[in-house]
mmCIF file of C-alpha atoms and ligand atoms in Angstrom:
data_model
loop_
_atom_site.group_PDB
_atom_site.id
_atom_site.type_symbol
_atom_site.label_atom_id
_atom_site.label_comp_id
_atom_site.label_asym_id
_atom_site.label_seq_id
_atom_site.Cartn_x
_atom_site.Cartn_y
_atom_site.Cartn_z
ATOM 1 C CA UNK A 10 10.086 16.798 -27.450
ATOM 2 C CA UNK A 11 10.821 16.828 -23.816
ATOM 3 C CA UNK A 12 12.641 19.682 -22.434
ATOM 4 C CA UNK A 13 16.594 19.216 -21.536
ATOM 5 C CA UNK A 14 17.043 17.238 -18.289
ATOM 6 C CA UNK A 15 13.700 15.325 -18.704
ATOM 7 C CA UNK A 16 12.967 12.050 -20.392
ATOM 8 C CA UNK A 17 10.854 11.610 -23.255
ATOM 9 C CA UNK A 18 7.688 9.336 -22.907
ATOM 10 C CA UNK A 19 9.512 6.823 -24.989
ATOM 11 C CA UNK A 20 12.690 7.040 -22.934
ATOM 12 C CA UNK A 21 10.549 6.424 -19.835
ATOM 13 C CA UNK A 22 8.709 3.368 -21.296
ATOM 14 C CA UNK A 23 11.902 1.989 -22.480
ATOM 15 C CA UNK A 24 13.199 2.326 -18.900
ATOM 16 C CA UNK A 25 10.280 0.882 -17.190
ATOM 17 C CA UNK A 26 10.327 -2.025 -19.857
ATOM 18 C CA UNK A 27 14.091 -2.453 -19.109
ATOM 19 C CA UNK A 28 13.314 -2.533 -15.386
ATOM 20 C CA UNK A 29 10.731 -5.270 -16.050
ATOM 21 C CA UNK A 30 13.500 -7.580 -17.759
ATOM 22 C CA UNK A 31 15.932 -7.416 -14.793
ATOM 23 C CA UNK A 32 15.349 -8.935 -11.252
ATOM 24 C CA UNK A 33 13.713 -6.667 -8.631
ATOM 25 C CA UNK A 34 16.371 -5.297 -6.495
ATOM 26 C CA UNK A 35 14.912 -2.824 -4.363
ATOM 27 C CA UNK A 36 11.422 -3.090 -2.672
ATOM 28 C CA UNK A 37 9.829 -0.251 -0.667
ATOM 29 C CA UNK A 38 7.138 -1.432 1.854
ATOM 30 C CA UNK A 39 4.735 1.495 3.055
ATOM 31 C CA UNK A 40 2.772 0.587 6.205
ATOM 32 C CA UNK A 41 0.697 3.040 8.188
ATOM 33 C CA UNK A 42 0.733 1.722 11.770
ATOM 34 C CA UNK A 43 3.576 0.765 13.994
ATOM 35 C CA UNK A 44 1.615 -2.243 15.142
ATOM 36 C CA UNK A 45 1.381 -3.311 11.337
ATOM 37 C CA UNK A 46 5.000 -2.489 10.583
ATOM 38 C CA UNK A 47 7.012 -3.960 13.553
ATOM 39 C CA UNK A 48 6.449 -7.592 12.699
ATOM 40 C CA UNK A 49 7.610 -7.135 9.224
ATOM 41 C CA UNK A 50 10.579 -5.100 10.526
ATOM 42 C CA UNK A 51 11.507 -7.886 12.938
ATOM 43 C CA UNK A 52 11.170 -10.535 10.396
ATOM 44 C CA UNK A 53 13.571 -9.063 8.034
ATOM 45 C CA UNK A 54 15.950 -7.752 10.585
ATOM 46 C CA UNK A 55 15.406 -4.272 9.254
ATOM 47 C CA UNK A 56 17.207 -1.572 11.193
ATOM 48 C CA UNK A 57 15.976 1.935 11.718
ATOM 49 C CA UNK A 58 17.812 4.572 9.682
ATOM 50 C CA UNK A 59 18.643 7.655 11.617
ATOM 51 C CA UNK A 60 19.652 9.739 8.831
ATOM 52 C CA UNK A 61 16.764 8.523 6.468
ATOM 53 C CA UNK A 62 17.161 11.134 3.842
ATOM 54 C CA UNK A 63 13.652 12.650 4.636
ATOM 55 C CA UNK A 64 13.241 16.339 5.615
ATOM 56 C CA UNK A 65 14.440 17.397 9.057
ATOM 57 C CA UNK A 66 11.701 17.145 11.736
ATOM 58 C CA UNK A 67 9.091 14.936 10.069
ATOM 59 C CA UNK A 68 7.956 11.861 12.052
ATOM 60 C CA UNK A 69 8.494 9.435 9.166
ATOM 61 C CA UNK A 70 10.406 6.314 10.041
ATOM 62 C CA UNK A 71 12.644 4.426 7.736
ATOM 63 C CA UNK A 72 13.714 0.998 8.328
ATOM 64 C CA UNK A 73 16.481 -0.700 5.956
ATOM 65 C CA UNK A 74 18.061 -4.192 5.263
ATOM 66 C CA UNK A 75 18.941 -6.715 2.950
ATOM 67 C CA UNK A 76 17.111 -9.950 2.593
ATOM 68 C CA UNK A 77 18.274 -12.659 0.052
ATOM 69 C CA UNK A 78 18.886 -10.565 -3.114
ATOM 70 C CA UNK A 79 16.540 -7.780 -2.182
ATOM 71 C CA UNK A 80 17.039 -4.515 -0.485
ATOM 72 C CA UNK A 81 14.193 -3.741 1.686
ATOM 73 C CA UNK A 82 13.084 -0.307 2.895
ATOM 74 C CA UNK A 83 10.042 -0.266 4.942
ATOM 75 C CA UNK A 84 8.542 3.351 5.688
ATOM 76 C CA UNK A 85 6.086 4.347 8.196
ATOM 77 C CA UNK A 86 4.681 7.802 8.586
ATOM 78 C CA UNK A 87 5.373 7.698 12.190
ATOM 79 C CA UNK A 88 3.324 9.249 15.110
ATOM 80 C CA UNK A 89 1.499 12.672 15.177
ATOM 81 C CA UNK A 90 3.794 14.962 16.944
ATOM 82 C CA UNK A 91 1.216 16.447 19.377
ATOM 83 C CA UNK A 92 -1.268 13.609 19.659
ATOM 84 C CA UNK A 93 1.075 10.571 19.586
ATOM 85 C CA UNK A 94 -0.850 8.298 17.582
ATOM 86 C CA UNK A 95 0.087 6.868 13.961
ATOM 87 C CA UNK A 96 -0.343 9.115 11.327
ATOM 88 C CA UNK A 97 -2.842 6.939 9.272
ATOM 89 C CA UNK A 98 -4.786 8.253 6.365
ATOM 90 C CA UNK A 99 -4.223 9.475 2.870
ATOM 91 C CA UNK A 100 -2.013 12.881 3.427
ATOM 92 C CA UNK A 101 0.907 11.194 5.394
ATOM 93 C CA UNK A 102 0.720 7.959 3.088
ATOM 94 C CA UNK A 103 1.041 10.367 0.106
ATOM 95 C CA UNK A 104 3.791 12.373 1.509
ATOM 96 C CA UNK A 105 5.981 9.492 2.787
ATOM 97 C CA UNK A 106 5.536 7.649 -0.416
ATOM 98 C CA UNK A 107 6.627 10.519 -2.532
ATOM 99 C CA UNK A 108 9.568 11.303 -0.333
ATOM 100 C CA UNK A 109 10.719 7.640 -0.221
ATOM 101 C CA UNK A 110 10.520 7.338 -4.027
ATOM 102 C CA UNK A 111 12.668 10.412 -4.442
ATOM 103 C CA UNK A 112 15.231 9.157 -1.867
ATOM 104 C CA UNK A 113 15.188 5.500 -2.662
ATOM 105 C CA UNK A 114 14.189 4.996 -6.158
ATOM 106 C CA UNK A 115 12.579 1.547 -5.716
ATOM 107 C CA UNK A 116 11.697 -0.926 -8.352
ATOM 108 C CA UNK A 117 8.492 -1.927 -6.626
ATOM 109 C CA UNK A 118 6.244 -0.690 -3.860
ATOM 110 C CA UNK A 119 4.207 -2.806 -1.549
ATOM 111 C CA UNK A 120 1.619 -0.902 0.333
ATOM 112 C CA UNK A 121 0.703 -3.418 3.270
ATOM 113 C CA UNK A 122 -1.795 -3.006 6.021
ATOM 114 C CA UNK A 123 -4.988 -3.852 7.698
ATOM 115 C CA UNK A 124 -8.548 -3.182 6.047
ATOM 116 C CA UNK A 125 -12.100 -3.777 6.651
ATOM 117 C CA UNK A 126 -13.811 -6.603 4.494
ATOM 118 C CA UNK A 127 -17.111 -7.021 3.048
ATOM 119 C CA UNK A 128 -18.729 -10.353 3.832
ATOM 120 C CA UNK A 129 -21.030 -9.757 1.075
ATOM 121 C CA UNK A 130 -18.315 -9.908 -1.325
ATOM 122 C CA UNK A 131 -16.681 -12.995 0.433
ATOM 123 C CA UNK A 132 -14.090 -11.383 2.956
ATOM 124 C CA UNK A 133 -13.495 -12.926 6.263
ATOM 125 C CA UNK A 134 -11.525 -11.822 9.315
ATOM 126 C CA UNK A 135 -7.772 -12.928 8.681
ATOM 127 C CA UNK A 136 -8.105 -13.025 4.931
ATOM 128 C CA UNK A 137 -5.154 -11.525 2.847
ATOM 129 C CA UNK A 138 -6.153 -9.558 -0.244
ATOM 130 C CA UNK A 139 -4.039 -8.602 -3.109
ATOM 131 C CA UNK A 140 -5.952 -5.476 -4.604
ATOM 132 C CA UNK A 141 -6.532 -5.550 -8.339
ATOM 133 C CA UNK A 142 -7.421 -1.861 -8.437
ATOM 134 C CA UNK A 143 -7.818 1.023 -5.949
ATOM 135 C CA UNK A 144 -10.118 4.092 -5.896
ATOM 136 C CA UNK A 145 -11.427 6.647 -3.339
ATOM 137 C CA UNK A 146 -14.911 6.450 -1.784
ATOM 138 C CA UNK A 147 -14.834 10.021 -0.055
ATOM 139 C CA UNK A 148 -14.004 12.234 -2.801
ATOM 140 C CA UNK A 149 -17.363 12.961 -4.159
ATOM 141 C CA UNK A 150 -17.246 15.731 -6.879
ATOM 142 C CA UNK A 151 -20.472 15.706 -8.817
ATOM 143 C CA UNK A 152 -19.345 17.614 -11.889
ATOM 144 C CA UNK A 153 -18.561 15.816 -15.160
ATOM 145 C CA UNK A 154 -14.974 14.564 -15.238
ATOM 146 C CA UNK A 155 -14.264 15.963 -11.720
ATOM 147 C CA UNK A 156 -16.374 12.924 -10.431
ATOM 148 C CA UNK A 157 -14.010 10.415 -12.139
ATOM 149 C CA UNK A 158 -10.862 12.490 -10.838
ATOM 150 C CA UNK A 159 -12.462 12.187 -7.414
ATOM 151 C CA UNK A 160 -12.805 8.364 -7.486
ATOM 152 C CA UNK A 161 -9.334 8.208 -8.742
ATOM 153 C CA UNK A 162 -9.390 4.749 -10.065
ATOM 154 C CA UNK A 163 -5.934 3.142 -10.584
ATOM 155 C CA UNK A 164 -4.800 -0.446 -11.464
ATOM 156 C CA UNK A 165 -2.418 -2.238 -9.289
ATOM 157 C CA UNK A 166 0.463 -3.625 -11.014
ATOM 158 C CA UNK A 167 -0.695 -7.187 -12.347
ATOM 159 C CA UNK A 168 0.876 -9.904 -10.660
ATOM 160 C CA UNK A 169 -0.748 -13.137 -11.797
ATOM 161 C CA UNK A 170 1.763 -15.757 -10.927
ATOM 162 C CA UNK A 171 2.236 -14.283 -7.327
ATOM 163 C CA UNK A 172 -1.489 -14.235 -6.861
ATOM 164 C CA UNK A 173 -1.678 -17.846 -8.082
ATOM 165 C CA UNK A 174 1.224 -19.368 -6.251
ATOM 166 C CA UNK A 175 0.367 -17.750 -2.971
ATOM 167 C CA UNK A 176 -3.288 -18.374 -3.344
ATOM 168 C CA UNK A 177 -4.145 -14.944 -2.458
ATOM 169 C CA UNK A 178 -7.699 -13.557 -2.597
ATOM 170 C CA UNK A 179 -8.083 -10.755 -5.136
ATOM 171 C CA UNK A 180 -10.467 -7.854 -4.707
ATOM 172 C CA UNK A 181 -11.019 -4.091 -5.271
ATOM 173 C CA UNK A 182 -9.963 -1.850 -2.529
ATOM 174 C CA UNK A 183 -11.580 1.440 -1.768
ATOM 175 C CA UNK A 184 -9.798 4.099 0.381
ATOM 176 C CA UNK A 185 -11.146 6.944 2.513
ATOM 177 C CA UNK A 186 -10.203 8.788 5.553
ATOM 178 C CA UNK A 187 -12.671 7.414 7.965
ATOM 179 C CA UNK A 188 -12.429 4.133 9.889
ATOM 180 C CA UNK A 189 -16.169 4.033 9.975
ATOM 181 C CA UNK A 190 -18.630 4.264 6.995
ATOM 182 C CA UNK A 191 -21.000 6.908 6.216
ATOM 183 C CA UNK A 192 -24.206 5.989 4.032
ATOM 184 C CA UNK A 193 -22.376 8.393 1.415
ATOM 185 C CA UNK A 194 -19.049 6.400 1.773
ATOM 186 C CA UNK A 195 -21.090 3.252 1.510
ATOM 187 C CA UNK A 196 -22.957 4.219 -1.771
ATOM 188 C CA UNK A 197 -19.288 4.942 -3.175
ATOM 189 C CA UNK A 198 -17.921 1.755 -2.003
ATOM 190 C CA UNK A 199 -20.707 -0.206 -3.734
ATOM 191 C CA UNK A 200 -19.947 1.883 -6.770
ATOM 192 C CA UNK A 201 -16.405 0.909 -6.784
ATOM 193 C CA UNK A 202 -17.362 -2.669 -6.330
ATOM 194 C CA UNK A 203 -14.819 -2.911 -3.408
ATOM 195 C CA UNK A 204 -14.325 -6.064 -1.137
ATOM 196 C CA UNK A 205 -12.005 -4.304 1.118
ATOM 197 C CA UNK A 206 -11.529 -0.684 2.376
ATOM 198 C CA UNK A 207 -8.699 0.999 3.832
ATOM 199 C CA UNK A 208 -7.333 4.482 4.678
ATOM 200 C CA UNK A 209 -4.194 4.650 2.405
ATOM 201 C CA UNK A 210 -4.019 2.548 -0.678
ATOM 202 C CA UNK A 211 -5.402 4.942 -3.329
ATOM 203 C CA UNK A 212 -3.110 7.763 -1.977
ATOM 204 C CA UNK A 213 -0.153 5.372 -2.537
ATOM 205 C CA UNK A 214 -1.430 4.393 -5.863
ATOM 206 C CA UNK A 215 -1.642 8.088 -6.829
ATOM 207 C CA UNK A 216 1.983 8.634 -6.153
ATOM 208 C CA UNK A 217 3.276 5.523 -7.515
ATOM 209 C CA UNK A 218 1.330 6.460 -10.684
ATOM 210 C CA UNK A 219 2.541 9.784 -10.805
ATOM 211 C CA UNK A 220 6.153 8.668 -10.405
ATOM 212 C CA UNK A 221 5.753 5.692 -12.491
ATOM 213 C CA UNK A 222 6.729 3.100 -9.888
ATOM 214 C CA UNK A 223 4.834 -0.267 -9.917
ATOM 215 C CA UNK A 224 2.891 -0.908 -6.808
ATOM 216 C CA UNK A 225 0.900 -3.636 -5.297
ATOM 217 C CA UNK A 226 -1.588 -3.767 -2.363
ATOM 218 C CA UNK A 227 -1.401 -6.511 0.336
ATOM 219 C CA UNK A 228 -4.295 -5.919 2.934
ATOM 220 C CA UNK A 229 -5.259 -8.045 5.663
ATOM 221 C CA UNK A 230 -8.766 -8.127 6.996
ATOM 222 C CA UNK A 231 -9.376 -7.105 10.690
ATOM 223 C CA UNK A 232 -13.021 -6.340 10.676
ATOM 224 C CA UNK A 233 -16.298 -6.892 8.741
ATOM 225 C CA UNK A 234 -17.766 -3.812 7.548
ATOM 226 C CA UNK A 235 -21.123 -5.186 6.848
ATOM 227 C CA UNK A 236 -21.101 -7.477 9.896
ATOM 228 C CA UNK A 237 -22.744 -7.239 13.382
ATOM 229 C CA UNK A 238 -19.910 -5.955 15.253
ATOM 230 C CA UNK A 239 -18.993 -2.298 15.849
ATOM 231 C CA UNK A 240 -15.993 -1.661 13.540
ATOM 232 C CA UNK A 241 -13.591 -0.180 16.333
ATOM 233 C CA UNK A 242 -14.159 -3.114 18.698
ATOM 234 C CA UNK A 243 -13.567 -5.833 15.950
ATOM 235 C CA UNK A 244 -10.728 -3.776 14.672
ATOM 236 C CA UNK A 245 -8.779 -3.494 18.191
ATOM 237 C CA UNK A 246 -9.710 -7.256 18.942
ATOM 238 C CA UNK A 247 -8.154 -8.619 15.859
ATOM 239 C CA UNK A 248 -5.398 -6.062 15.278
ATOM 240 C CA UNK A 249 -2.519 -7.911 16.776
ATOM 241 C CA UNK A 250 -3.439 -11.530 15.488
ATOM 242 C CA UNK A 251 -4.165 -10.204 11.875
ATOM 243 C CA UNK A 252 -0.904 -8.278 11.792
ATOM 244 C CA UNK A 253 0.870 -11.420 12.391
ATOM 245 C CA UNK A 254 -0.815 -12.976 9.174
ATOM 246 C CA UNK A 255 -0.099 -9.815 7.417
ATOM 247 C CA UNK A 256 3.682 -10.266 8.141
ATOM 248 C CA UNK A 257 3.468 -14.026 7.078
ATOM 249 C CA UNK A 258 1.897 -12.919 3.755
ATOM 250 C CA UNK A 259 4.540 -10.026 3.200
ATOM 251 C CA UNK A 260 7.262 -12.685 3.830
ATOM 252 C CA UNK A 261 5.672 -14.973 1.179
ATOM 253 C CA UNK A 262 5.244 -12.033 -1.338
ATOM 254 C CA UNK A 263 8.743 -10.991 -0.744
ATOM 255 C CA UNK A 264 10.146 -14.672 -0.898
ATOM 256 C CA UNK A 265 8.042 -14.852 -4.203
ATOM 257 C CA UNK A 266 9.615 -11.653 -5.604
ATOM 258 C CA UNK A 267 13.238 -12.554 -4.922
ATOM 259 C CA UNK A 268 15.043 -13.236 -7.932
ATOM 260 C CA UNK A 269 12.215 -12.401 -10.418
ATOM 261 C CA UNK A 270 11.867 -9.693 -12.750
ATOM 262 C CA UNK A 271 8.728 -7.502 -12.603
ATOM 263 C CA UNK A 272 7.317 -9.183 -15.778
ATOM 264 C CA UNK A 273 7.530 -12.678 -13.967
ATOM 265 C CA UNK A 274 5.278 -11.536 -10.802
HETATM 266 N N1 LIG B 28 -8.404 -0.723 8.474
HETATM 267 C C1 LIG B 28 -8.834 -1.731 9.053
HETATM 268 N N2 LIG B 28 -10.148 -1.755 9.129
HETATM 269 C C2 LIG B 28 -10.590 -0.738 8.345
HETATM 270 C C3 LIG B 28 -11.824 -0.186 8.026
HETATM 271 N N3 LIG B 28 -13.050 -0.864 8.443
HETATM 272 N N4 LIG B 28 -11.842 0.835 7.420
HETATM 273 C C4 LIG B 28 -10.699 1.627 6.988
HETATM 274 N N5 LIG B 28 -9.612 1.188 7.165
HETATM 275 C C5 LIG B 28 -9.520 -0.015 7.968
#
């Protein structure tokens, strides 16, 4: 039996399935970079919330608004206080996702952002992927069972109707804290059978799973990891155009979600 004040597994399951049967009302969008976030903020006329409910002094930024029947919160981990660059990577993504769920209790999380794509798996610059599952490629712990913990494989919430209607590409997403790819990372990415590679997805999935909030992953390809061009150059070159494509994809996803229950996605 669950201790007082905690929900039993059965009660929690009943709440989840109850939530699946009523229209989604609150969506949390988690985005790592300002350049990726602002087109979405502008599209939905979201406004920055000065009193975000986050701990005092953190750089995390929350934008809020209503669109059709949905309440939308978009969170961005902000800029590193001393270096002034976006707080990309898994630690800030986990923290901001955790705090946002605690404060906002969303029905659904959308982790949107850019990613590197593998042309050997069919990815092209500008493609939008819906991740089927997410895992880490930089947590190698070669001890039985810890190895699986390190990989941290988690399924995205399944959205077959969304995927079909929007004709999104589907692929596995692999996450690590580096933009480049070491030979060890490459071997793990191949083992993960990934088509796209990012720096936050598996961390968002971990927290969403921990707190039992369904999460989907919308990733726009800025660079081809197994191509000829240096990653940094290709990423910087395509960032603005691809974030415009990302905004359009997120808008279509939001439009599709509006008025639907989780189980209809
Ligand atoms: N985001 C965009 N391109 C990426 C790459 N090649 N690796 C990790 N994250 C990315």
